[in-house]
Short mmCIF file of N, CA and C in Angstrom, two decimals:
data_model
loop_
_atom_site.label_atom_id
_atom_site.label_comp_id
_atom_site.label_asym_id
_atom_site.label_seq_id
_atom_site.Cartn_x
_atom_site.Cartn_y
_atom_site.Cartn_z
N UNK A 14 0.85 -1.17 0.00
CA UNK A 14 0.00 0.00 0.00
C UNK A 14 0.89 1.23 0.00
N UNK A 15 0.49 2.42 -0.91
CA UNK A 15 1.19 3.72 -0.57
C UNK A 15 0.48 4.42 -0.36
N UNK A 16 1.10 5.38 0.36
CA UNK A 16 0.08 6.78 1.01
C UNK A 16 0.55 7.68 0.83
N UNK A 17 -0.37 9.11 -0.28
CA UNK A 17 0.47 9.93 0.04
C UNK A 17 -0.62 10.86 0.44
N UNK A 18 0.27 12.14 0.39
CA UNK A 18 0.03 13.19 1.51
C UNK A 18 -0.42 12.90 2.57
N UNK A 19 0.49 12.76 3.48
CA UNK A 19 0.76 11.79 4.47
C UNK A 19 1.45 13.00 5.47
N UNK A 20 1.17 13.43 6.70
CA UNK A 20 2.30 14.18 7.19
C UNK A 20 3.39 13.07 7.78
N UNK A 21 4.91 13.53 7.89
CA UNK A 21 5.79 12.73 7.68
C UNK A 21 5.81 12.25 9.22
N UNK A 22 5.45 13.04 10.48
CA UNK A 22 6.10 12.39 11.78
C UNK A 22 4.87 10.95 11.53
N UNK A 23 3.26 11.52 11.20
CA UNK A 23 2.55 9.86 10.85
C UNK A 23 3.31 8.69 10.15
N UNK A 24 4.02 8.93 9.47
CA UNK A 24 4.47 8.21 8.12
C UNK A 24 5.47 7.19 8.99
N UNK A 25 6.28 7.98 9.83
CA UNK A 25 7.33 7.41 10.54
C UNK A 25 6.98 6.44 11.12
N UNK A 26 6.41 7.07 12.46
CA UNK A 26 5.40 6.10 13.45
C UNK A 26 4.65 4.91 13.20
N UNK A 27 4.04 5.14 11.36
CA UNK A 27 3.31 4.04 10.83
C UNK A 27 4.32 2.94 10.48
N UNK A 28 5.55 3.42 9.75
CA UNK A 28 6.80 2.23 9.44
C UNK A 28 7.41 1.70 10.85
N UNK A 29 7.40 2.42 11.73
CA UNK A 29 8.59 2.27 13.23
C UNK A 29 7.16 0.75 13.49
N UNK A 30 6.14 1.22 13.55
CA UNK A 30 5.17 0.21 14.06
C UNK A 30 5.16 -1.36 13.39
N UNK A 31 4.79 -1.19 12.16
CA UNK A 31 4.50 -1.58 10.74
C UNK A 31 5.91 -2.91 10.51
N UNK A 32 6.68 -1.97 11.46
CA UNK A 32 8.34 -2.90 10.76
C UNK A 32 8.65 -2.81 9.32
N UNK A 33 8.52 -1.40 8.69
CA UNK A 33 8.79 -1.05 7.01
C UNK A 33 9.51 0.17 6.67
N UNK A 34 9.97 0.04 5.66
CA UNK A 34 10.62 1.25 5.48
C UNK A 34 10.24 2.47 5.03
N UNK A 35 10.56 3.29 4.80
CA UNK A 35 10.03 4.84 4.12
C UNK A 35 10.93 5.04 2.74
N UNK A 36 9.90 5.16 1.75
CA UNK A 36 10.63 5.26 0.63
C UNK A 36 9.75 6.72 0.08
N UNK A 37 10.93 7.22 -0.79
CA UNK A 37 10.27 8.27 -1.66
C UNK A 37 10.21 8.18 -3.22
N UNK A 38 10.43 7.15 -3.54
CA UNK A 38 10.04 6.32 -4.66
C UNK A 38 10.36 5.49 -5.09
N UNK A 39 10.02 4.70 -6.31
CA UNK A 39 9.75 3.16 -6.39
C UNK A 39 10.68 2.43 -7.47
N UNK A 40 12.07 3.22 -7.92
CA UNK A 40 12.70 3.34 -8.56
C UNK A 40 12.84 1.43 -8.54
N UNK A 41 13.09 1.05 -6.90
CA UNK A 41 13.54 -0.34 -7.04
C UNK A 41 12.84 -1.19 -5.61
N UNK A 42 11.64 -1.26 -5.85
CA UNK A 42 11.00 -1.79 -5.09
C UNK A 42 10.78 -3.35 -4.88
N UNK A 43 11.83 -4.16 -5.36
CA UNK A 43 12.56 -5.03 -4.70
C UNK A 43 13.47 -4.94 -3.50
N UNK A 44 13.76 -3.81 -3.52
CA UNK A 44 14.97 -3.64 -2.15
C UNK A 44 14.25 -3.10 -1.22
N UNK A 45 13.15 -2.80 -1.16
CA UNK A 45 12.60 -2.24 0.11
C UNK A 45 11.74 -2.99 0.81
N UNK A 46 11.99 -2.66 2.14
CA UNK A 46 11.40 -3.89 3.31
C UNK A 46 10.01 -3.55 3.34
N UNK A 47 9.23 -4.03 3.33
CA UNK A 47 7.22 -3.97 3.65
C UNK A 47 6.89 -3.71 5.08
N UNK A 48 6.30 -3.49 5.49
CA UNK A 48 5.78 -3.09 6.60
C UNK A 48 4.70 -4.56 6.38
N UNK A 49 4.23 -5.21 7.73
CA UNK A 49 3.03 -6.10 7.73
C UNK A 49 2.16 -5.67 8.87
N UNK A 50 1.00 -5.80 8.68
CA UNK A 50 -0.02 -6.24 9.28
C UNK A 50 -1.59 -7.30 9.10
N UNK A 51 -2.74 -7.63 9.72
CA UNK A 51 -3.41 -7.88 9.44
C UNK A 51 -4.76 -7.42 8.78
N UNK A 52 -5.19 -6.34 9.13
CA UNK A 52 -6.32 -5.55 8.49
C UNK A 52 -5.99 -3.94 8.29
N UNK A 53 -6.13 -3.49 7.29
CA UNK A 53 -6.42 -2.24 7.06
C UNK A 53 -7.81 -1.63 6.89
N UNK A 54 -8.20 -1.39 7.14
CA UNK A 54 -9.68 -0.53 6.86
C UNK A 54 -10.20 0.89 7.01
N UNK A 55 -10.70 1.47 6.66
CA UNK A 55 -10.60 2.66 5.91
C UNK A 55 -12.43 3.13 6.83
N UNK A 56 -11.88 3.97 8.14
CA UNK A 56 -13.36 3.94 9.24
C UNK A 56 -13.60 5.90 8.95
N UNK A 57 -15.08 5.71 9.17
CA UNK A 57 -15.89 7.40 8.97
C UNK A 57 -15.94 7.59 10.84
N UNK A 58 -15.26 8.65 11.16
CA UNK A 58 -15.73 9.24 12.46
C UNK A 58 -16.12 10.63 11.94
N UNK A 59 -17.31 11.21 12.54
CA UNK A 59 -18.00 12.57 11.71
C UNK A 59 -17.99 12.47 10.73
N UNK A 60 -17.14 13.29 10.11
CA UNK A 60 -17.10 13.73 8.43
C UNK A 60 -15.92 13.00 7.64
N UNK A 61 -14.86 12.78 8.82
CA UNK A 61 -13.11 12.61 8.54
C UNK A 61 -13.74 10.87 8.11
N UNK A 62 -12.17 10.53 7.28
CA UNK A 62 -11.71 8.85 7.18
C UNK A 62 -10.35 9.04 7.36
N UNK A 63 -10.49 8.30 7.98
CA UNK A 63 -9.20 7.46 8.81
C UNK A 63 -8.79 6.00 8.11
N UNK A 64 -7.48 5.59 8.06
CA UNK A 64 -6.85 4.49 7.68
C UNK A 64 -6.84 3.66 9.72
N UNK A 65 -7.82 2.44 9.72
CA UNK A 65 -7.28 1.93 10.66
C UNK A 65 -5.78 1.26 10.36
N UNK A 66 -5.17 0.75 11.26
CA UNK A 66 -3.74 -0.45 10.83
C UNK A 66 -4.35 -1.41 12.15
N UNK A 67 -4.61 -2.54 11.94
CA UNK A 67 -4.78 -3.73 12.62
C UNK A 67 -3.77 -4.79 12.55
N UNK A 68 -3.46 -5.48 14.03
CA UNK A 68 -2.41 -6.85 14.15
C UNK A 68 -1.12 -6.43 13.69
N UNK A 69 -0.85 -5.54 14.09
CA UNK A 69 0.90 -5.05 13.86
C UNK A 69 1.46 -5.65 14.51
N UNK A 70 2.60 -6.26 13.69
CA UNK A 70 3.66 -7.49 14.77
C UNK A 70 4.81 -6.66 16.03
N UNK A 71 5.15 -5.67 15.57
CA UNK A 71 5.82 -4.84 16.63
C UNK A 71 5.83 -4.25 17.63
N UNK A 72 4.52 -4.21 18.39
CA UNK A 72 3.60 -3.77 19.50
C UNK A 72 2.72 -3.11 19.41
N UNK A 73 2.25 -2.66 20.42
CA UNK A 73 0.69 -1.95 20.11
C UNK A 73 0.62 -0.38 19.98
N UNK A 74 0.36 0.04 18.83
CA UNK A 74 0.02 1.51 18.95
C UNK A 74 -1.39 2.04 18.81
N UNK A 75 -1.44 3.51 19.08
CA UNK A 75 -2.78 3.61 18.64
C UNK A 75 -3.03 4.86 18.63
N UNK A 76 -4.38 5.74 18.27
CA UNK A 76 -4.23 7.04 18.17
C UNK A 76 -5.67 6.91 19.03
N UNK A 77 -5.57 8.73 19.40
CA UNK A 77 -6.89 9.33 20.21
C UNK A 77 -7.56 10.15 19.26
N UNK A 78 -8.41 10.14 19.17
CA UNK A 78 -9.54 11.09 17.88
C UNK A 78 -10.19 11.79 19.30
N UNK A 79 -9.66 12.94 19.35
CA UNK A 79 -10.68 14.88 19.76
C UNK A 79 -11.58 14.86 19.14
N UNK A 80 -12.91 15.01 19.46
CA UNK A 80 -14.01 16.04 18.75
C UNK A 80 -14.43 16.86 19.65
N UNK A 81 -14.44 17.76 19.60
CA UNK A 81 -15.52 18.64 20.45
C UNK A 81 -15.85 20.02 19.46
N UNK A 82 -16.84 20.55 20.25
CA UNK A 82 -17.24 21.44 19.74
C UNK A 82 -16.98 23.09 19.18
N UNK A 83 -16.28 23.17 19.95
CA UNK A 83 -14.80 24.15 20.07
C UNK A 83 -13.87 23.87 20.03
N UNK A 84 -12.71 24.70 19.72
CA UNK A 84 -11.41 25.07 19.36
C UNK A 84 -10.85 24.49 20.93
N UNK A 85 -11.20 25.29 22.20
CA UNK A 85 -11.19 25.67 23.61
C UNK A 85 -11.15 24.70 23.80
N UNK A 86 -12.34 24.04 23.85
CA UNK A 86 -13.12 22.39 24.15
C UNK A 86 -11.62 21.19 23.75
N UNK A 87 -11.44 21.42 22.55
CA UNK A 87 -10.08 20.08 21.73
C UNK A 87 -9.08 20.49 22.91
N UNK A 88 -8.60 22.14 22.53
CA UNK A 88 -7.49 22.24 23.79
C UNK A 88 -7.05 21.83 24.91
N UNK A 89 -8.67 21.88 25.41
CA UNK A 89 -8.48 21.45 26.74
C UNK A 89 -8.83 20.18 27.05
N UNK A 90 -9.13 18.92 26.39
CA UNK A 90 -9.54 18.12 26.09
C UNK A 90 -8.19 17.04 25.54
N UNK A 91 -7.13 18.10 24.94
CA UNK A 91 -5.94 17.62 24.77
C UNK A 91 -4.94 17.62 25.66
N UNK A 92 -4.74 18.45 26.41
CA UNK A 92 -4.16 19.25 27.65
C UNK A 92 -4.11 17.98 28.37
N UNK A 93 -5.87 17.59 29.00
CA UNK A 93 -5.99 16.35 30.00
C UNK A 93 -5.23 15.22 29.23
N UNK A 94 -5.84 14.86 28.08
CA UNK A 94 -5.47 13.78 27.85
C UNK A 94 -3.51 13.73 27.62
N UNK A 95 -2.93 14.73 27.69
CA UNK A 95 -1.52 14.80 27.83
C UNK A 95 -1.02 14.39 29.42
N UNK A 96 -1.78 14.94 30.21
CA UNK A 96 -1.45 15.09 31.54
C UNK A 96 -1.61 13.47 32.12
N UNK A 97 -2.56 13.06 31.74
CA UNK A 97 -2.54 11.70 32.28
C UNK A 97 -1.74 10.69 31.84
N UNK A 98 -1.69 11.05 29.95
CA UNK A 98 -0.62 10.09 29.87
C UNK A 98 0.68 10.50 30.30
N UNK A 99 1.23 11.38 30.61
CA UNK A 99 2.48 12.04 31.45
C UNK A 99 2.59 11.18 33.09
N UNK A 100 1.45 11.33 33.52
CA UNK A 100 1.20 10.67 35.08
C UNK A 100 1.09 9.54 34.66
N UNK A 101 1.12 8.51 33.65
CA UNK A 101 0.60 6.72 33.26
C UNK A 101 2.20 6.79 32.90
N UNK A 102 3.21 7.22 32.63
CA UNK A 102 4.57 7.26 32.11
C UNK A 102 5.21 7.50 33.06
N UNK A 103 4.80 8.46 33.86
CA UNK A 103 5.87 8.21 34.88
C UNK A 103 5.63 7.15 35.99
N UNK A 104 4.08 7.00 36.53
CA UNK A 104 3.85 5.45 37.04
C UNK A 104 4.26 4.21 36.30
N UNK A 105 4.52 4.35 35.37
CA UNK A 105 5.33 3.19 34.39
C UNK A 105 6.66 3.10 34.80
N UNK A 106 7.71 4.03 34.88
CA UNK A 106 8.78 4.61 35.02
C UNK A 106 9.18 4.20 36.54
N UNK A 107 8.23 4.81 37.23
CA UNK A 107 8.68 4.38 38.40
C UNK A 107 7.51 4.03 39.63
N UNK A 108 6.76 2.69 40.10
CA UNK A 108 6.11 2.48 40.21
C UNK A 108 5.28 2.90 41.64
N UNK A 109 6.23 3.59 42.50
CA UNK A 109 6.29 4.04 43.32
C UNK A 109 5.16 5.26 43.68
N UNK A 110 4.33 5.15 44.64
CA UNK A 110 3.21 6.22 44.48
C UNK A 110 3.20 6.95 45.98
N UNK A 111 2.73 7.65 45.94
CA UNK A 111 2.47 8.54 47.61
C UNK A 111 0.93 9.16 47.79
N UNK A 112 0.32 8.67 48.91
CA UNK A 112 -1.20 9.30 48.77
C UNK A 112 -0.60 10.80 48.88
N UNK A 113 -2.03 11.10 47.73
CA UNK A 113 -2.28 12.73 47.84
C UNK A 113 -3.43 13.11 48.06
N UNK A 114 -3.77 14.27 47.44
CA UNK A 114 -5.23 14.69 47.19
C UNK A 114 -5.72 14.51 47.92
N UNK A 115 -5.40 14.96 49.76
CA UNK A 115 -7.02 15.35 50.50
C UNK A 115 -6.33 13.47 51.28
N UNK A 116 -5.56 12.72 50.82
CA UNK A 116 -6.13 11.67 51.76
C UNK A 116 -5.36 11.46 52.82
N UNK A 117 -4.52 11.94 53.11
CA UNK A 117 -4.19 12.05 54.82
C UNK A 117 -5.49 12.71 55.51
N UNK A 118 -6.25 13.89 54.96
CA UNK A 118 -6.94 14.85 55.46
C UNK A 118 -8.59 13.76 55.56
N UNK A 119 -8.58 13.42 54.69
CA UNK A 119 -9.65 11.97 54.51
C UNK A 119 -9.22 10.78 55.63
N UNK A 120 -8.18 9.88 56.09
CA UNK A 120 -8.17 8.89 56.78
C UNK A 120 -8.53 9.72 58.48
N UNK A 121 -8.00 11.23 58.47
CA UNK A 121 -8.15 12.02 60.08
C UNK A 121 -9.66 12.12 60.05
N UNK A 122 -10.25 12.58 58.75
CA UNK A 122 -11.42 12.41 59.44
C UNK A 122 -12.49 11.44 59.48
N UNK A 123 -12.30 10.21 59.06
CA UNK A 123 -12.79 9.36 58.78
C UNK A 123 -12.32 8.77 60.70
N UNK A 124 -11.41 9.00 60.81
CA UNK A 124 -10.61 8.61 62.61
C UNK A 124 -11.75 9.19 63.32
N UNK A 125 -11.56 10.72 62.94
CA UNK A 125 -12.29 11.70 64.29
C UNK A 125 -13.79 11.21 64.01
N UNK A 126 -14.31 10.68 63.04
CA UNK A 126 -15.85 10.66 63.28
C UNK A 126 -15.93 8.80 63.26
N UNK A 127 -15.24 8.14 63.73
CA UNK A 127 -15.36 6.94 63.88
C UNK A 127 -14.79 6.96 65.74
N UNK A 128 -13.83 8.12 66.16
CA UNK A 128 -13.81 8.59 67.59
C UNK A 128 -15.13 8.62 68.06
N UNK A 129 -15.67 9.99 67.42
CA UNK A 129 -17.09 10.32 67.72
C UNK A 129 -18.19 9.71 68.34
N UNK A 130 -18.19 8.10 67.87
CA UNK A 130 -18.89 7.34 68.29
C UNK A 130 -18.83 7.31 69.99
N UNK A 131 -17.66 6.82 70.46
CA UNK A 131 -17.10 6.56 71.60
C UNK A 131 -17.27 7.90 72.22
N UNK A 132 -17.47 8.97 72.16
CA UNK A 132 -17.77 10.26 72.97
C UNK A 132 -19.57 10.27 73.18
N UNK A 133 -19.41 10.62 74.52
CA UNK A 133 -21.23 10.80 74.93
C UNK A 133 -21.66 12.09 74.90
N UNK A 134 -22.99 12.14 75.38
CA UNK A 134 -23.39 13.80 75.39
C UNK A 134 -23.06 14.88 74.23
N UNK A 135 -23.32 15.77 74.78
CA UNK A 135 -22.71 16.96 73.73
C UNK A 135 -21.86 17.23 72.93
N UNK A 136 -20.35 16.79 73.48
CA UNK A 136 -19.50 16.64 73.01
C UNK A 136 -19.17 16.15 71.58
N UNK A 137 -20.04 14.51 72.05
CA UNK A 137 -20.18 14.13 70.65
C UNK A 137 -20.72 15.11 69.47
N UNK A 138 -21.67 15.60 69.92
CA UNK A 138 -21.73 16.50 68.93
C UNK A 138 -20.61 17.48 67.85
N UNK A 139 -20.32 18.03 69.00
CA UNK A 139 -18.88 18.70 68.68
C UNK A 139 -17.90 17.97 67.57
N UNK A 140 -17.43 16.39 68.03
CA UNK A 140 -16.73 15.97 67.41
C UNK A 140 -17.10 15.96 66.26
N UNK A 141 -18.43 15.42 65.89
CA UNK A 141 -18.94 14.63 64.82
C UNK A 141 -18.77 16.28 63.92
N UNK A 142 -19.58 17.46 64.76
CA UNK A 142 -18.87 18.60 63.39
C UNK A 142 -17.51 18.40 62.97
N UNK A 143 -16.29 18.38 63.56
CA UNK A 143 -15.20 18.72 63.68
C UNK A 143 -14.37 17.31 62.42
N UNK A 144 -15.16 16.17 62.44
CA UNK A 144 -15.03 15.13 61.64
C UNK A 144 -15.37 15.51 60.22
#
């Protein structure tokens, strides 16, 4: 199969995957290595077509398709989806984690209002706000 107008970092990524080479023409297309896979198919999301690549022997890649409704909306929509895979890479990297977000502040009060119980009268009251 050839593809053109193709932007070139796709082109790459598709051979690096593919296991094929990049040629810029066909002068001697005996000497050039093929890229394999199992299915190609050619999918409608909205308006766009897309080339799927299926069963690539070299590992798994894959792409994310944005739609939204705005410009703003993709941005920020891209932004997240950067940030997490940044946080899935470095938990890859190094597997090592530390609670955050509120949960030291979450197990104290989950303590003080499981205390609470064990306090009588008024007090309890008190605690159970303070939990």
């Amino acid at each position: 199969m050839a593809i053109e107008h193709a932007d070139f970092e796709g082109v790459e990524r598709l051979a690096q995957v593919l296991g094929g080479e990049i040629v810029s023409t066909f002068d001697t297309p005996d000497k050039v290595k093929l890229g394999q896979c199992d299915l190609i198919e050619q999918v409608m999301i909205g308006e766009d077509r897309f080339l799927r690549f299926s069963g690539v022997p070299l590992g798994e890649a894959c792409s994310i398709v944005i739609r939204g409704s705005t410009q703003q909306i993709l941005d920020e929509a891209e932004r997240s989806i950067h940030d997490a895979l940044c946080v899935l890479m470095t938990h890859i990297k190094d597997s090592k984690t530390i609670p955050g977000a509120g949960a030291g502040e979450m197990l104290m009060s989950g303590a003080v209002t499981m205390g609470s119980q064990k306090v009588a009268g008024k007090e309890a009251i008190a605690v159970e706000a303070f939990g």
